[in-house]
Amino acid sequence: MLFVTGGAGFIGSNFVLDWLAGSDEPVVNIDKLTYAGNLENLASIRDDRRHLFVEGDIGDSELLARLLAVHRPRAIVNLAAESHVDRSILGPEHFIETNIVGTFRLLEAARAYWSALQGEPRDAFRFLHVSTDEVYGSLAAGLPAFGETCRYEPNSPYSASKAASDHLVRAYHQTYGLPVLTTNCSNNYGRYQFPEKLIPLVIHNALAGKPLPLYGDGRQVRDWLYVGDHCSAICRVLDAGRVGETYNIGGWNEKPNREVVETVCAILDQLRPRADGLPHARQISFVKDRPGHDRRYAIDASKIARELGWRPTETFDTGIRKTVQWYLGNPAWVQGVTSGAYREWVGRHYGH
Ligand code: NAD
Ligand code: DAU
């Protein structure tokens, strides 16, 4: 039995769906169902007896203790988090609560559960914490990609809260011996990503004839990884990662934001041309920059390749085409998540 947190979010739901497609091992999925959590992502496994969904908070110690005692998982995969940088700038409190205090409570519950185990179940138990490349801060042009030993230099309330959670995970291993694994991943894209993040936002706005907002000069660089590849990397680390180690996960796909947006526009020009025949890229609009905006992230994913034999299977070209096709084929999902609360956020954030 796996115990997954945040499994109704973007990466979490992809992880649960992929897991159950490849294994009969059941999953308990605990998610608070914030604005980013969506049971529609899990609609295809609604009647699957291998999946037990529990609406709950990773900060709820009592609930965690009860669920661990009843389900006796062999591993916890922690994906629950507040994940959007812009929201962390507007209101950091939830990020501190979930990413720091929530992870702490989850670690405490895991420690109590694991300490009481004996023999093989104790040796086999793992706590896998999913983190981000943003903890390493902004990388100057020309410098080598982030390795696992790079210094932590978080620049946003989001990345600072993730950095704090990574440190807690590390401390629980060093101090209590909890068998932890940490993964630091680059920008994911793919099905079920909430359209507050760059790629789904651009697809959504392009189809709606709205501006495609690029922050600042649009030359900030991110490394893009298809979500299915991230999920396969998590499985590989869970299977064979060395306890106490960190693994950086990336797609070897550094791209400036402007190029990413232009690529999405070009695919839409082929698959869903504008009624007037003009290119979607005409909708690009340069807007005020994000405060503290990190200029570049790049991940050196050679450790996970060398030690665990994991490599991404999608190139950016194949992954982005699949992604655009998925959004075009699932308008009801997009409509479901771009409700009143979503429009309020867009109005507040881009309204200035
Ligand atoms: P997401 O915002 O789409 O999903 C987060 C999920 O966590 C949601 O379902 C939400 O309801 C749930 N959640 C939030 N607070 C909770 C709480 N207190 N208790 C239980 N559930 C709670 O995020 P995502 O993009 O899927 O990211 C998942 C994880 O991967 C996060 O830890 C994030 O930091 C990390 N990560 C994301 C990316 C990326 O590009 N999206 C890259 C690297 C790492
Ligand atoms: O690097 C991993 C991180 O990637 C994860 O830890 C985060 O959870 C995830 O949200 C993502 O963070 P980013 O800030 O990089 O993602 P976002 O999609 O918000 O932005 C990607 C880039 O595009 C970034 O440089 C900001 C820019 N951007 C974003 C939006 C929403 C724009 O130019 N315009 C926009 O409207």
mmCIF file of N, CA, C and O in Angstrom, residues 67-133:
data_model
loop_
_atom_site.group_PDB
_atom_site.id
_atom_site.type_symbol
_atom_site.label_atom_id
_atom_site.label_comp_id
_atom_site.label_asym_id
_atom_site.label_seq_id
_atom_site.Cartn_x
_atom_site.Cartn_y
_atom_site.Cartn_z
ATOM 1 N N LEU A 67 -4.911 7.146 9.731
ATOM 2 C CA LEU A 67 -4.791 6.547 8.391
ATOM 3 C C LEU A 67 -3.576 5.622 8.299
ATOM 4 O O LEU A 67 -3.650 4.543 7.707
ATOM 5 N N LEU A 68 -2.466 6.049 8.901
ATOM 6 C CA LEU A 68 -1.268 5.199 8.840
ATOM 7 C C LEU A 68 -1.490 3.903 9.618
ATOM 8 O O LEU A 68 -1.100 2.818 9.158
ATOM 9 N N ALA A 69 -2.155 4.011 10.779
ATOM 10 C CA ALA A 69 -2.395 2.811 11.602
ATOM 11 C C ALA A 69 -3.326 1.832 10.881
ATOM 12 O O ALA A 69 -3.126 0.620 10.939
ATOM 13 N N VAL A 70 -4.317 2.355 10.188
ATOM 14 C CA VAL A 70 -5.298 1.481 9.524
ATOM 15 C C VAL A 70 -4.718 0.877 8.245
ATOM 16 O O VAL A 70 -4.853 -0.322 7.998
ATOM 17 N N HIS A 71 -4.033 1.700 7.443
ATOM 18 C CA HIS A 71 -3.643 1.225 6.103
ATOM 19 C C HIS A 71 -2.228 0.657 6.032
ATOM 20 O O HIS A 71 -1.885 -0.027 5.079
ATOM 21 N N ARG A 72 -1.399 0.965 6.999
ATOM 22 C CA ARG A 72 -0.063 0.402 7.114
ATOM 23 C C ARG A 72 0.717 0.437 5.783
ATOM 24 O O ARG A 72 1.138 -0.608 5.251
ATOM 25 N N PRO A 73 0.937 1.635 5.254
ATOM 26 C CA PRO A 73 1.635 1.737 3.964
ATOM 27 C C PRO A 73 3.110 1.354 4.068
ATOM 28 O O PRO A 73 3.705 1.464 5.142
ATOM 29 N N ARG A 74 3.671 0.967 2.929
ATOM 30 C CA ARG A 74 5.110 0.673 2.893
ATOM 31 C C ARG A 74 5.900 1.930 2.535
ATOM 32 O O ARG A 74 7.127 1.968 2.644
ATOM 33 N N ALA A 75 5.170 2.960 2.053
ATOM 34 C CA ALA A 75 5.856 4.211 1.691
ATOM 35 C C ALA A 75 4.873 5.371 1.692
ATOM 36 O O ALA A 75 3.678 5.190 1.456
ATOM 37 N N ILE A 76 5.434 6.553 1.952
ATOM 38 C CA ILE A 76 4.668 7.803 1.818
ATOM 39 C C ILE A 76 5.319 8.614 0.694
ATOM 40 O O ILE A 76 6.543 8.772 0.673
ATOM 41 N N VAL A 77 4.489 9.091 -0.223
ATOM 42 C CA VAL A 77 4.995 9.976 -1.286
ATOM 43 C C VAL A 77 4.330 11.326 -1.073
ATOM 44 O O VAL A 77 3.109 11.463 -1.225
ATOM 45 N N ASN A 78 5.121 12.318 -0.701
ATOM 46 C CA ASN A 78 4.555 13.613 -0.318
ATOM 47 C C ASN A 78 4.575 14.607 -1.476
ATOM 48 O O ASN A 78 5.603 15.200 -1.798
ATOM 49 N N LEU A 79 3.396 14.776 -2.070
ATOM 50 C CA LEU A 79 3.245 15.747 -3.168
ATOM 51 C C LEU A 79 2.372 16.928 -2.760
ATOM 52 O O LEU A 79 2.210 17.875 -3.543
ATOM 53 N N ALA A 80 1.777 16.874 -1.590
ATOM 54 C CA ALA A 80 0.873 17.956 -1.170
ATOM 55 C C ALA A 80 1.675 19.224 -0.935
ATOM 56 O O ALA A 80 2.687 19.208 -0.240
ATOM 57 N N ALA A 81 1.225 20.306 -1.533
ATOM 58 C CA ALA A 81 1.894 21.595 -1.324
ATOM 59 C C ALA A 81 1.055 22.705 -1.921
ATOM 60 O O ALA A 81 0.186 22.464 -2.754
ATOM 61 N N GLU A 82 1.329 23.917 -1.482
ATOM 62 C CA GLU A 82 0.936 25.093 -2.248
ATOM 63 C C GLU A 82 2.066 25.275 -3.249
ATOM 64 O O GLU A 82 3.242 25.297 -2.876
ATOM 65 N N SER A 83 1.726 25.415 -4.551
ATOM 66 C CA SER A 83 2.775 25.267 -5.568
ATOM 67 C C SER A 83 2.975 26.474 -6.495
ATOM 68 O O SER A 83 3.869 26.438 -7.327
ATOM 69 N N HIS A 84 2.148 27.508 -6.346
ATOM 70 C CA HIS A 84 2.221 28.583 -7.355
ATOM 71 C C HIS A 84 2.964 29.816 -6.827
ATOM 72 O O HIS A 84 2.513 30.464 -5.880
ATOM 73 N N VAL A 85 4.063 30.141 -7.487
ATOM 74 C CA VAL A 85 4.940 31.233 -7.036
ATOM 75 C C VAL A 85 4.179 32.557 -6.922
ATOM 76 O O VAL A 85 4.296 33.273 -5.922
ATOM 77 N N ASP A 86 3.379 32.902 -7.939
ATOM 78 C CA ASP A 86 2.682 34.198 -7.908
ATOM 79 C C ASP A 86 1.729 34.290 -6.718
ATOM 80 O O ASP A 86 1.603 35.337 -6.087
ATOM 81 N N ARG A 87 1.050 33.184 -6.417
ATOM 82 C CA ARG A 87 0.146 33.195 -5.250
ATOM 83 C C ARG A 87 0.948 33.348 -3.964
ATOM 84 O O ARG A 87 0.483 33.963 -3.005
ATOM 85 N N SER A 88 2.158 32.786 -3.923
ATOM 86 C CA SER A 88 2.969 32.910 -2.699
ATOM 87 C C SER A 88 3.406 34.345 -2.484
ATOM 88 O O SER A 88 3.644 34.770 -1.353
ATOM 89 N N ILE A 89 3.512 35.103 -3.582
ATOM 90 C CA ILE A 89 3.905 36.512 -3.469
ATOM 91 C C ILE A 89 2.716 37.331 -2.953
ATOM 92 O O ILE A 89 2.861 38.189 -2.088
ATOM 93 N N LEU A 90 1.538 36.987 -3.433
ATOM 94 C CA LEU A 90 0.328 37.702 -3.016
ATOM 95 C C LEU A 90 -0.067 37.357 -1.573
ATOM 96 O O LEU A 90 -0.555 38.209 -0.842
ATOM 97 N N GLY A 91 0.177 36.115 -1.154
ATOM 98 C CA GLY A 91 -0.207 35.700 0.204
ATOM 99 C C GLY A 91 0.573 34.472 0.633
ATOM 100 O O GLY A 91 0.193 33.345 0.325
ATOM 101 N N PRO A 92 1.665 34.676 1.354
ATOM 102 C CA PRO A 92 2.548 33.551 1.684
ATOM 103 C C PRO A 92 2.035 32.595 2.772
ATOM 104 O O PRO A 92 2.544 31.486 2.907
ATOM 105 N N GLU A 93 1.028 33.033 3.554
ATOM 106 C CA GLU A 93 0.647 32.278 4.760
ATOM 107 C C GLU A 93 0.355 30.787 4.506
ATOM 108 O O GLU A 93 0.868 29.919 5.204
ATOM 109 N N HIS A 94 -0.471 30.499 3.479
ATOM 110 C CA HIS A 94 -0.817 29.096 3.213
ATOM 111 C C HIS A 94 0.417 28.260 2.871
ATOM 112 O O HIS A 94 0.447 27.057 3.085
ATOM 113 N N PHE A 95 1.416 28.934 2.289
ATOM 114 C CA PHE A 95 2.638 28.219 1.887
ATOM 115 C C PHE A 95 3.422 27.793 3.118
ATOM 116 O O PHE A 95 4.002 26.710 3.149
ATOM 117 N N ILE A 96 3.403 28.670 4.127
ATOM 118 C CA ILE A 96 4.097 28.336 5.374
ATOM 119 C C ILE A 96 3.335 27.207 6.068
ATOM 120 O O ILE A 96 3.926 26.231 6.546
ATOM 121 N N GLU A 97 2.008 27.342 6.078
ATOM 122 C CA GLU A 97 1.180 26.334 6.777
ATOM 123 C C GLU A 97 1.330 24.947 6.168
ATOM 124 O O GLU A 97 1.599 23.981 6.872
ATOM 125 N N THR A 98 1.159 24.863 4.853
ATOM 126 C CA THR A 98 1.187 23.522 4.243
ATOM 127 C C THR A 98 2.605 23.037 3.993
ATOM 128 O O THR A 98 2.966 21.917 4.383
ATOM 129 N N ASN A 99 3.417 23.884 3.362
ATOM 130 C CA ASN A 99 4.722 23.382 2.911
ATOM 131 C C ASN A 99 5.692 23.169 4.078
ATOM 132 O O ASN A 99 6.513 22.251 4.028
ATOM 133 N N ILE A 100 5.573 24.008 5.100
ATOM 134 C CA ILE A 100 6.503 23.840 6.231
ATOM 135 C C ILE A 100 5.815 23.081 7.370
ATOM 136 O O ILE A 100 6.220 21.965 7.720
ATOM 137 N N VAL A 101 4.741 23.680 7.927
ATOM 138 C CA VAL A 101 4.110 23.031 9.091
ATOM 139 C C VAL A 101 3.485 21.696 8.681
ATOM 140 O O VAL A 101 3.610 20.691 9.395
ATOM 141 N N GLY A 102 2.845 21.679 7.510
ATOM 142 C CA GLY A 102 2.220 20.427 7.045
ATOM 143 C C GLY A 102 3.256 19.325 6.860
ATOM 144 O O GLY A 102 3.054 18.188 7.291
ATOM 145 N N THR A 103 4.368 19.657 6.218
ATOM 146 C CA THR A 103 5.417 18.632 6.020
ATOM 147 C C THR A 103 5.966 18.173 7.367
ATOM 148 O O THR A 103 6.214 16.967 7.580
ATOM 149 N N PHE A 104 6.108 19.113 8.299
ATOM 150 C CA PHE A 104 6.579 18.749 9.650
ATOM 151 C C PHE A 104 5.619 17.749 10.309
ATOM 152 O O PHE A 104 6.037 16.723 10.858
ATOM 153 N N ARG A 105 4.320 18.035 10.216
ATOM 154 C CA ARG A 105 3.329 17.132 10.848
ATOM 155 C C ARG A 105 3.358 15.759 10.178
ATOM 156 O O ARG A 105 3.247 14.725 10.846
ATOM 157 N N LEU A 106 3.518 15.766 8.864
ATOM 158 C CA LEU A 106 3.575 14.495 8.133
ATOM 159 C C LEU A 106 4.822 13.711 8.547
ATOM 160 O O LEU A 106 4.772 12.481 8.733
ATOM 161 N N LEU A 107 5.926 14.421 8.701
ATOM 162 C CA LEU A 107 7.166 13.751 9.143
ATOM 163 C C LEU A 107 7.004 13.163 10.542
ATOM 164 O O LEU A 107 7.457 12.047 10.810
ATOM 165 N N GLU A 108 6.349 13.917 11.411
ATOM 166 C CA GLU A 108 6.129 13.419 12.776
ATOM 167 C C GLU A 108 5.262 12.158 12.759
ATOM 168 O O GLU A 108 5.557 11.179 13.457
ATOM 169 N N ALA A 109 4.205 12.196 11.955
ATOM 170 C CA ALA A 109 3.323 11.028 11.868
ATOM 171 C C ALA A 109 4.082 9.840 11.289
ATOM 172 O O ALA A 109 3.958 8.699 11.771
ATOM 173 N N ALA A 110 4.911 10.109 10.273
ATOM 174 C CA ALA A 110 5.688 9.038 9.637
ATOM 175 C C ALA A 110 6.692 8.463 10.632
ATOM 176 O O ALA A 110 6.896 7.244 10.700
ATOM 177 N N ARG A 111 7.309 9.331 11.397
ATOM 178 C CA ARG A 111 8.306 8.873 12.370
ATOM 179 C C ARG A 111 7.666 7.957 13.413
ATOM 180 O O ARG A 111 8.213 6.893 13.754
ATOM 181 N N ALA A 112 6.503 8.390 13.915
ATOM 182 C CA ALA A 112 5.828 7.578 14.936
ATOM 183 C C ALA A 112 5.437 6.216 14.357
ATOM 184 O O ALA A 112 5.630 5.169 14.988
ATOM 185 N N TYR A 113 4.915 6.231 13.153
ATOM 186 C CA TYR A 113 4.480 4.987 12.500
ATOM 187 C C TYR A 113 5.678 4.078 12.234
ATOM 188 O O TYR A 113 5.681 2.890 12.596
ATOM 189 N N TRP A 114 6.722 4.640 11.637
ATOM 190 C CA TRP A 114 7.910 3.845 11.255
ATOM 191 C C TRP A 114 8.638 3.305 12.493
ATOM 192 O O TRP A 114 9.104 2.164 12.502
ATOM 193 N N SER A 115 8.694 4.122 13.560
ATOM 194 C CA SER A 115 9.402 3.694 14.780
ATOM 195 C C SER A 115 8.773 2.455 15.385
ATOM 196 O O SER A 115 9.456 1.661 16.035
ATOM 197 N N ALA A 116 7.474 2.309 15.190
ATOM 198 C CA ALA A 116 6.779 1.168 15.793
ATOM 199 C C ALA A 116 6.840 -0.078 14.889
ATOM 200 O O ALA A 116 6.414 -1.150 15.298
ATOM 201 N N LEU A 117 7.365 0.093 13.669
ATOM 202 C CA LEU A 117 7.480 -1.073 12.779
ATOM 203 C C LEU A 117 8.680 -1.922 13.188
ATOM 204 O O LEU A 117 9.619 -1.421 13.813
ATOM 205 N N GLN A 118 8.648 -3.177 12.773
ATOM 206 C CA GLN A 118 9.797 -4.044 13.060
ATOM 207 C C GLN A 118 10.136 -4.883 11.847
ATOM 208 O O GLN A 118 9.278 -5.114 10.995
ATOM 209 N N GLY A 119 11.375 -5.355 11.812
ATOM 210 C CA GLY A 119 11.782 -6.303 10.774
ATOM 211 C C GLY A 119 11.700 -5.727 9.383
ATOM 212 O O GLY A 119 12.010 -4.554 9.144
ATOM 213 N N GLU A 120 11.243 -6.537 8.434
ATOM 214 C CA GLU A 120 11.250 -6.156 7.004
ATOM 215 C C GLU A 120 10.424 -4.899 6.726
ATOM 216 O O GLU A 120 10.889 -4.002 6.017
ATOM 217 N N PRO A 121 9.194 -4.784 7.268
ATOM 218 C CA PRO A 121 8.423 -3.561 6.991
ATOM 219 C C PRO A 121 9.159 -2.288 7.424
ATOM 220 O O PRO A 121 9.070 -1.255 6.765
ATOM 221 N N ARG A 122 9.905 -2.379 8.502
ATOM 222 C CA ARG A 122 10.667 -1.206 8.971
ATOM 223 C C ARG A 122 11.832 -0.912 8.014
ATOM 224 O O ARG A 122 12.086 0.227 7.650
ATOM 225 N N ASP A 123 12.533 -1.970 7.595
ATOM 226 C CA ASP A 123 13.666 -1.772 6.680
ATOM 227 C C ASP A 123 13.213 -1.248 5.321
ATOM 228 O O ASP A 123 13.912 -0.473 4.675
ATOM 229 N N ALA A 124 12.045 -1.705 4.902
ATOM 230 C CA ALA A 124 11.584 -1.365 3.543
ATOM 231 C C ALA A 124 10.902 -0.002 3.487
ATOM 232 O O ALA A 124 10.745 0.573 2.402
ATOM 233 N N PHE A 125 10.482 0.547 4.632
ATOM 234 C CA PHE A 125 9.688 1.788 4.622
ATOM 235 C C PHE A 125 10.484 2.952 4.014
ATOM 236 O O PHE A 125 11.676 3.098 4.232
ATOM 237 N N ARG A 126 9.767 3.797 3.243
ATOM 238 C CA ARG A 126 10.386 4.985 2.657
ATOM 239 C C ARG A 126 9.454 6.186 2.773
ATOM 240 O O ARG A 126 8.237 6.056 2.636
ATOM 241 N N PHE A 127 10.064 7.355 2.992
ATOM 242 C CA PHE A 127 9.340 8.634 2.955
ATOM 243 C C PHE A 127 9.933 9.414 1.794
ATOM 244 O O PHE A 127 11.079 9.866 1.866
ATOM 245 N N LEU A 128 9.174 9.536 0.713
ATOM 246 C CA LEU A 128 9.707 10.251 -0.464
ATOM 247 C C LEU A 128 9.080 11.646 -0.536
ATOM 248 O O LEU A 128 7.858 11.787 -0.622
ATOM 249 N N HIS A 129 9.937 12.642 -0.499
ATOM 250 C CA HIS A 129 9.499 14.037 -0.496
ATOM 251 C C HIS A 129 9.766 14.656 -1.874
ATOM 252 O O HIS A 129 10.907 14.662 -2.350
ATOM 253 N N VAL A 130 8.700 15.174 -2.489
ATOM 254 C CA VAL A 130 8.834 15.756 -3.829
ATOM 255 C C VAL A 130 9.084 17.261 -3.698
ATOM 256 O O VAL A 130 8.254 17.993 -3.161
ATOM 257 N N SER A 131 10.239 17.696 -4.182
ATOM 258 C CA SER A 131 10.557 19.125 -4.096
ATOM 259 C C SER A 131 10.919 19.679 -5.482
ATOM 260 O O SER A 131 10.666 19.044 -6.496
ATOM 261 N N THR A 132 11.501 20.840 -5.471
ATOM 262 C CA THR A 132 11.625 21.633 -6.701
ATOM 263 C C THR A 132 13.049 22.144 -6.927
ATOM 264 O O THR A 132 13.814 22.324 -5.963
ATOM 265 N N ASP A 133 13.346 22.461 -8.188
ATOM 266 C CA ASP A 133 14.648 23.072 -8.489
ATOM 267 C C ASP A 133 14.715 24.521 -8.009
ATOM 268 O O ASP A 133 15.797 25.107 -7.938
#
